[in-house]
Short mmCIF file of C-alpha atoms in Angstrom, two decimals:
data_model
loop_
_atom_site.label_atom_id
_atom_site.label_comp_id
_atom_site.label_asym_id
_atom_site.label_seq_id
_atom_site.Cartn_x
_atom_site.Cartn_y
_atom_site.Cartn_z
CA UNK T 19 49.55 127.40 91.15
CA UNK T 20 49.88 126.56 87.66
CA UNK T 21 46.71 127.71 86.38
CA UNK T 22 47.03 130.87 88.02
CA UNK T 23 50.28 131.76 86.51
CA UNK T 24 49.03 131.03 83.00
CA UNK T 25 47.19 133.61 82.49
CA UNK T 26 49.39 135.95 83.93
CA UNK T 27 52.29 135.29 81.63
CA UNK T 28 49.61 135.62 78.86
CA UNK T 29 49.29 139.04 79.86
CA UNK T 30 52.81 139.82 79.98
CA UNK T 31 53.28 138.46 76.77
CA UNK T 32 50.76 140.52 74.90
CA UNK T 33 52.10 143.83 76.98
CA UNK T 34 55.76 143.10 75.94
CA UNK T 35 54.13 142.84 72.19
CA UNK T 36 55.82 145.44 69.85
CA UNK T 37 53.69 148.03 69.35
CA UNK T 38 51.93 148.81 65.59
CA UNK T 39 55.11 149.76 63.27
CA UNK T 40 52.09 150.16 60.40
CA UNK T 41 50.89 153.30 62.38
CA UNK T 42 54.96 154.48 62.85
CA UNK T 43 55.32 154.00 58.97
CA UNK T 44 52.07 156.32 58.30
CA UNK T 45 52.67 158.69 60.44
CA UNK T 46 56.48 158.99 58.69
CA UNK T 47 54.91 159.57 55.73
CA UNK T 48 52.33 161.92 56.55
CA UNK T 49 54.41 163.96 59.11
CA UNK T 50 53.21 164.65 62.39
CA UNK T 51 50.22 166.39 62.00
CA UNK T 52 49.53 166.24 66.25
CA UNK T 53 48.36 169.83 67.39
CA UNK T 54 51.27 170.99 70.28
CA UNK T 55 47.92 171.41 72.36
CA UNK T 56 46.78 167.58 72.03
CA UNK T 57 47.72 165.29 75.45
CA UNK T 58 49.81 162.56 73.71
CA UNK T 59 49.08 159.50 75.55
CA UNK T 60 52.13 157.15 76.10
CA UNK T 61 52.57 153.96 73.52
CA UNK T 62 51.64 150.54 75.25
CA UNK T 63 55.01 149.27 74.07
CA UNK T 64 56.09 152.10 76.97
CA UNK T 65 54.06 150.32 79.45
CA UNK T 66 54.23 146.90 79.30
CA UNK T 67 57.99 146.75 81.68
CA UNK T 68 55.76 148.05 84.11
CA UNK T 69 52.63 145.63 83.74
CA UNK T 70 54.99 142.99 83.46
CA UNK T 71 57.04 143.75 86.89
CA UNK T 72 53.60 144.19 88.35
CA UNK T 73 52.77 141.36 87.56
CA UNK T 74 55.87 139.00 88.28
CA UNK T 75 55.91 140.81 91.88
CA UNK T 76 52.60 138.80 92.08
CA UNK T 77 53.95 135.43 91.12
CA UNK T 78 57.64 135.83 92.20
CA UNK T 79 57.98 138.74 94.77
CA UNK T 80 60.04 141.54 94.43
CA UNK T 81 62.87 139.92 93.08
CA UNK T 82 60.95 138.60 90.31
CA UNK T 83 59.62 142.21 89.42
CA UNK T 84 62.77 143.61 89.36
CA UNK T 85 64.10 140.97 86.75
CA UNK T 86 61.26 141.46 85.08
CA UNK T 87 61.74 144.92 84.49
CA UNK T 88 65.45 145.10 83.97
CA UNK T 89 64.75 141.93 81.28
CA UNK T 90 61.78 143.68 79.26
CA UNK T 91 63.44 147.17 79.31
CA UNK T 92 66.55 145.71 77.47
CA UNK T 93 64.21 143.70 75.62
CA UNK T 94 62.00 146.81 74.25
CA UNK T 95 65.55 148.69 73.69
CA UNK T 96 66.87 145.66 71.95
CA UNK T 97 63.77 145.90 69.27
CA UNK T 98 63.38 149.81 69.02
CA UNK T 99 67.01 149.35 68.11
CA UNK T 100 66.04 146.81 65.29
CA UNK T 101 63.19 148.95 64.40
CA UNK T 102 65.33 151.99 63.77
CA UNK T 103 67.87 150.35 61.70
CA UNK T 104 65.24 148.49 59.54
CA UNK T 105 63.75 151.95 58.91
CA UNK T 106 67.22 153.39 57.99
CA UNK T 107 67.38 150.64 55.45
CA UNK T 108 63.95 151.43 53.84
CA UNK T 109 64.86 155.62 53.93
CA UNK T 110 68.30 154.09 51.90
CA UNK T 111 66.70 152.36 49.42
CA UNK T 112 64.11 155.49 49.02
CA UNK T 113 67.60 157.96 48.17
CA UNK T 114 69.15 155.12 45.86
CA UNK T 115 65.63 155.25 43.90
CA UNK T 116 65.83 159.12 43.79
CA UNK T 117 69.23 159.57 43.10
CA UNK T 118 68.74 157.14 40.02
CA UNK T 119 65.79 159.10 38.63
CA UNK T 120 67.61 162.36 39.24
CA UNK T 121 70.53 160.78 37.26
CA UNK T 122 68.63 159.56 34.45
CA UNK T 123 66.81 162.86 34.35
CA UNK T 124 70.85 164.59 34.18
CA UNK T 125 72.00 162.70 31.49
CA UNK T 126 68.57 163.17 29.43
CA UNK T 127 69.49 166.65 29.13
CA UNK T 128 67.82 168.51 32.25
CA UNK T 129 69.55 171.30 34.56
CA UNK T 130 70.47 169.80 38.29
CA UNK T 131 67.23 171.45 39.28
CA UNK T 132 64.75 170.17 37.02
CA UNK T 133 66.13 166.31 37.46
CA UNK T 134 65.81 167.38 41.57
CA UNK T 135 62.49 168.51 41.21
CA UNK T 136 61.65 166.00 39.03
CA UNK T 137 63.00 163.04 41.58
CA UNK T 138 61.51 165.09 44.80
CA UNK T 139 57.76 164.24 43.34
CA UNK T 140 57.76 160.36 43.55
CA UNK T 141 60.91 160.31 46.37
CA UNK T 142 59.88 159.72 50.09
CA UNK T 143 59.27 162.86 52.62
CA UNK T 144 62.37 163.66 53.67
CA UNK T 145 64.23 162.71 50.45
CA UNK T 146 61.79 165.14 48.82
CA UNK T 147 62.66 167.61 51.55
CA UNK T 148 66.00 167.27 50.72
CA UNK T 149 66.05 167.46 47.18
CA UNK T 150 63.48 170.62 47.46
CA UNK T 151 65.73 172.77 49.37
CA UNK T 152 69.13 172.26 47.13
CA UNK T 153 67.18 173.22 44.09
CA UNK T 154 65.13 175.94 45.87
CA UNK T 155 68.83 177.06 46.75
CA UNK T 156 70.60 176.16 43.46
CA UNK T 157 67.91 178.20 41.66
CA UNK T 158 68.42 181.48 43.48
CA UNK T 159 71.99 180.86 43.33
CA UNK T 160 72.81 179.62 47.03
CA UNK T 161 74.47 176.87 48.27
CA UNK T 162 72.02 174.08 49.34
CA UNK T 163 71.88 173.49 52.69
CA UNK T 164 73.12 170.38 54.57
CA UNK T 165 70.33 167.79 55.70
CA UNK T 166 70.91 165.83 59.00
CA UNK T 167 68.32 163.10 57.94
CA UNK T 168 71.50 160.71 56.90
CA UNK T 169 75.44 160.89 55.74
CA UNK T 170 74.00 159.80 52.34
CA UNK T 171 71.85 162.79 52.11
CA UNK T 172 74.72 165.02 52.96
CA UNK T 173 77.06 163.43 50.34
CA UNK T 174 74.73 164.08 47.86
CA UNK T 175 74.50 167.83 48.82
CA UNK T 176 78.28 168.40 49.17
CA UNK T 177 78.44 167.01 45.76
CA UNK T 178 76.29 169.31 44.01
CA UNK T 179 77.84 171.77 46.14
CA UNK T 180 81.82 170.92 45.06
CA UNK T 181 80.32 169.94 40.97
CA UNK T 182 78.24 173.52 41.27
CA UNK T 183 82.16 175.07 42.66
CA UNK T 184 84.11 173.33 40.14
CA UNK T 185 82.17 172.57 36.90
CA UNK T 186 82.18 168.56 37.88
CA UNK T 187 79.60 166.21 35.78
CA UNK T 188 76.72 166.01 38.39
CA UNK T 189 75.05 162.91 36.91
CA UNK T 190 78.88 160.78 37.19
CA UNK T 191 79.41 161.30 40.60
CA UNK T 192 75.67 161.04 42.24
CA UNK T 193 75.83 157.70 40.31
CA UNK T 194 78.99 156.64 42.00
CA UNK T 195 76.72 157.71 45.52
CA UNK T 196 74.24 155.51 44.96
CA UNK T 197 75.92 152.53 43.52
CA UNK T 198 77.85 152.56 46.84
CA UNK T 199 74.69 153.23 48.56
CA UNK T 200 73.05 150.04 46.90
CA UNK T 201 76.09 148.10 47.91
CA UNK T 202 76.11 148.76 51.74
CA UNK T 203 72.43 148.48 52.35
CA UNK T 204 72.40 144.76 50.24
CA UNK T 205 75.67 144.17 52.60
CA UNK T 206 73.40 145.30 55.77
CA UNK T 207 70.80 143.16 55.07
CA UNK T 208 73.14 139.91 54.09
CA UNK T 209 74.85 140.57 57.63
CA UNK T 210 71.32 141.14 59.76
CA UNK T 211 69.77 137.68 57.41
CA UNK T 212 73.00 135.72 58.79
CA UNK T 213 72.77 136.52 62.12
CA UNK T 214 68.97 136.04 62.44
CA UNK T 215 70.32 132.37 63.72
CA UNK T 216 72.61 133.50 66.46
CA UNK T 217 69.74 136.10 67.52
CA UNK T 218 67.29 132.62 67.56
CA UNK T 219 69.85 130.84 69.84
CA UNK T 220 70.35 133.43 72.26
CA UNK T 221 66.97 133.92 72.45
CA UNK T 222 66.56 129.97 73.07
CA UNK T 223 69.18 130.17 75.48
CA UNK T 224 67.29 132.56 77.19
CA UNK T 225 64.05 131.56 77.59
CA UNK T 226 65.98 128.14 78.78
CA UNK T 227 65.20 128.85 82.44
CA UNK T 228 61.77 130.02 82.31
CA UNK T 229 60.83 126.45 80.75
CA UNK T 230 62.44 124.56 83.41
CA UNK T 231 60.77 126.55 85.85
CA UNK T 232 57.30 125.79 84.41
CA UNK T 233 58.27 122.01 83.68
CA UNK T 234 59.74 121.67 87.62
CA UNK T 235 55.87 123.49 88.21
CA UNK T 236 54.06 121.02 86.36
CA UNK T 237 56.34 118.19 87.92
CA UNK T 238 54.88 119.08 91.59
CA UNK T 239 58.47 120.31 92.59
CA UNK T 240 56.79 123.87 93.15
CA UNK T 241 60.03 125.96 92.15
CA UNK T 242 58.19 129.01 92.28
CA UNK T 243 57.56 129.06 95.62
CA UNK T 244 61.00 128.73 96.66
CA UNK T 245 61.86 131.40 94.08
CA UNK T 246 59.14 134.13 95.86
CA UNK T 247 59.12 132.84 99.93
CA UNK T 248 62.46 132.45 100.44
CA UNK T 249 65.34 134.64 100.91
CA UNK T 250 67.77 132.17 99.31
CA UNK T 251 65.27 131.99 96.26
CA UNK T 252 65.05 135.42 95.76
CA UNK T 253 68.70 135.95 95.69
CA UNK T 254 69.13 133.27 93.06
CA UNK T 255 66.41 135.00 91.11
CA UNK T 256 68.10 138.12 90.69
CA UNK T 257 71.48 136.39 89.58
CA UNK T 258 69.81 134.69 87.25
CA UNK T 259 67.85 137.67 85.99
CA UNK T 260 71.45 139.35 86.10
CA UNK T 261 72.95 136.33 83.59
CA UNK T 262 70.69 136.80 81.64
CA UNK T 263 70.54 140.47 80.66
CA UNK T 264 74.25 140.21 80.35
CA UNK T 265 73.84 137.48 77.85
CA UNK T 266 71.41 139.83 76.09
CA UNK T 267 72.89 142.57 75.44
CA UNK T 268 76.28 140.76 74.72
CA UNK T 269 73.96 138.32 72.21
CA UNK T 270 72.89 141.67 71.05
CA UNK T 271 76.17 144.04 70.67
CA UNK T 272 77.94 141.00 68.58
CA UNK T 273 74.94 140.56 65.85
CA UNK T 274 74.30 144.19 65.72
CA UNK T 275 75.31 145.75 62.22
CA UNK T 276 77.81 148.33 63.53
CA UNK T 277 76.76 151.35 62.04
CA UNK T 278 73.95 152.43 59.96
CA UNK T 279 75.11 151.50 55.64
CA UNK T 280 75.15 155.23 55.51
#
């Protein structure tokens, strides 16, 4: 029974893999270039809660696949989740860097839309974007519009808008934006590094029952079977499964950062 099971949790554990966040990254910064007529196929990250209920129907019944599922969907949430606030982080840092050179370029001497042009060409996509628009807006004599990238991004813009209303020093005040900016993503990533630990425990905690199983296996006590022929067993599965996707998420709301540093 053993060696069959092997190389079926093998399997779920390379379908449960996160999927390539190098290919997310590129594709962020060339934009999505995917003609509307091109069948998008769906990510395997998208699949594997399916693969891996199919396959612990086959070792544990339906119980088990159920549990499966419910435990690799909040799982895969759990990590897009991560994902997404990692990549907020990296867009933060990419504004700080712009708003300094736009800054620098203000007190050299230049007009708010030369130092925004001048920031846009080495500042990431959508911080480019951004910076684009105002002084495409500024320069005709509009107001720039507001972005819905971040809150950062539409600080800056209501900024230039109120110092382009009431004669305010530009350079002073997009300054005081990023130094706060600086501050809250260094804060972010301070909280997220101390609660990597907590994350590691729960995680332990966890995977606790899935190693007993496996040692009461290899012991001869054949816990599996009881788990996927009886009626008892299969009951107990799905509280279990049910502890521990409540300890999950709750593992997971009280290390989460709250809100995005922005």
């Amino acid at each position: 029974m053993t060696a069959a099971v092997a190389p079926l949790l093998l399997a779920a554990a390379i379908g449960v893999w996160p999927a390539d966040v190098a290919r997310s990254r590129l594709r962020a910064l060339q934009g999505d270039r995917t003609s509307p007529r091109t069948l998008r196929l769906p990510e395997s990250g998208a699949l594997a809660p399916v693969l891996l209920a199919l396959l612990a129907w086959a070792v544990l019944g339906p119980a088990g696949a159920v549990s499966a599922l419910v435990l690799a969907v909040l799982v895969r949430g759990a990590s897009r989740r991560r994902r997404r606030m990692r990549a907020a982080l990296v867009a933060d840092d990419g504004l700080a860097e712009s708003l300094r050179a736009m800054v620098a370029e203000l007190r050299a001497g230049a007009t708010p839309v030369a130092a925004a042009e001048s920031a846009a060409e080495d500042a990431p996509r959508e911080v480019a974007v951004m910076l684009r628009s105002a002084a495409a807006a500024a320069r005709l004599g509009g107001q720039p519009p507001l972005p819905e990238s971040s809150i950062a991004a539409t600080q800056v813009v209501r900024v230039w808008q109120l110092a382009t209303h009431h004669g305010l020093p530009l350079a002073d005040v997009l300054d005081a934006i990023r130094v706060d900016l600086e501050q809250r993503t260094r804060f972010a990533r301070q909280v997220d590094a101390r609660m990597s630990g907590t994350r590691a425990s729960a995680c332990v905690l966890v995977c606790l029952p899935g190693v007993a199983l496996l040692l009461g296996q290899t012991a001869g006590a054949d816990p599996l079977a009881v788990l996927a022929d009886t009626t008892l067993g299969q009951l107990l599965l799905l509280v279990g499964a049910a502890f521990a996707a409540v300890g999950l998420r709750w593992s997971e709301h009280i290390t989460r950062i709250t809100e995005r540093p922005t």
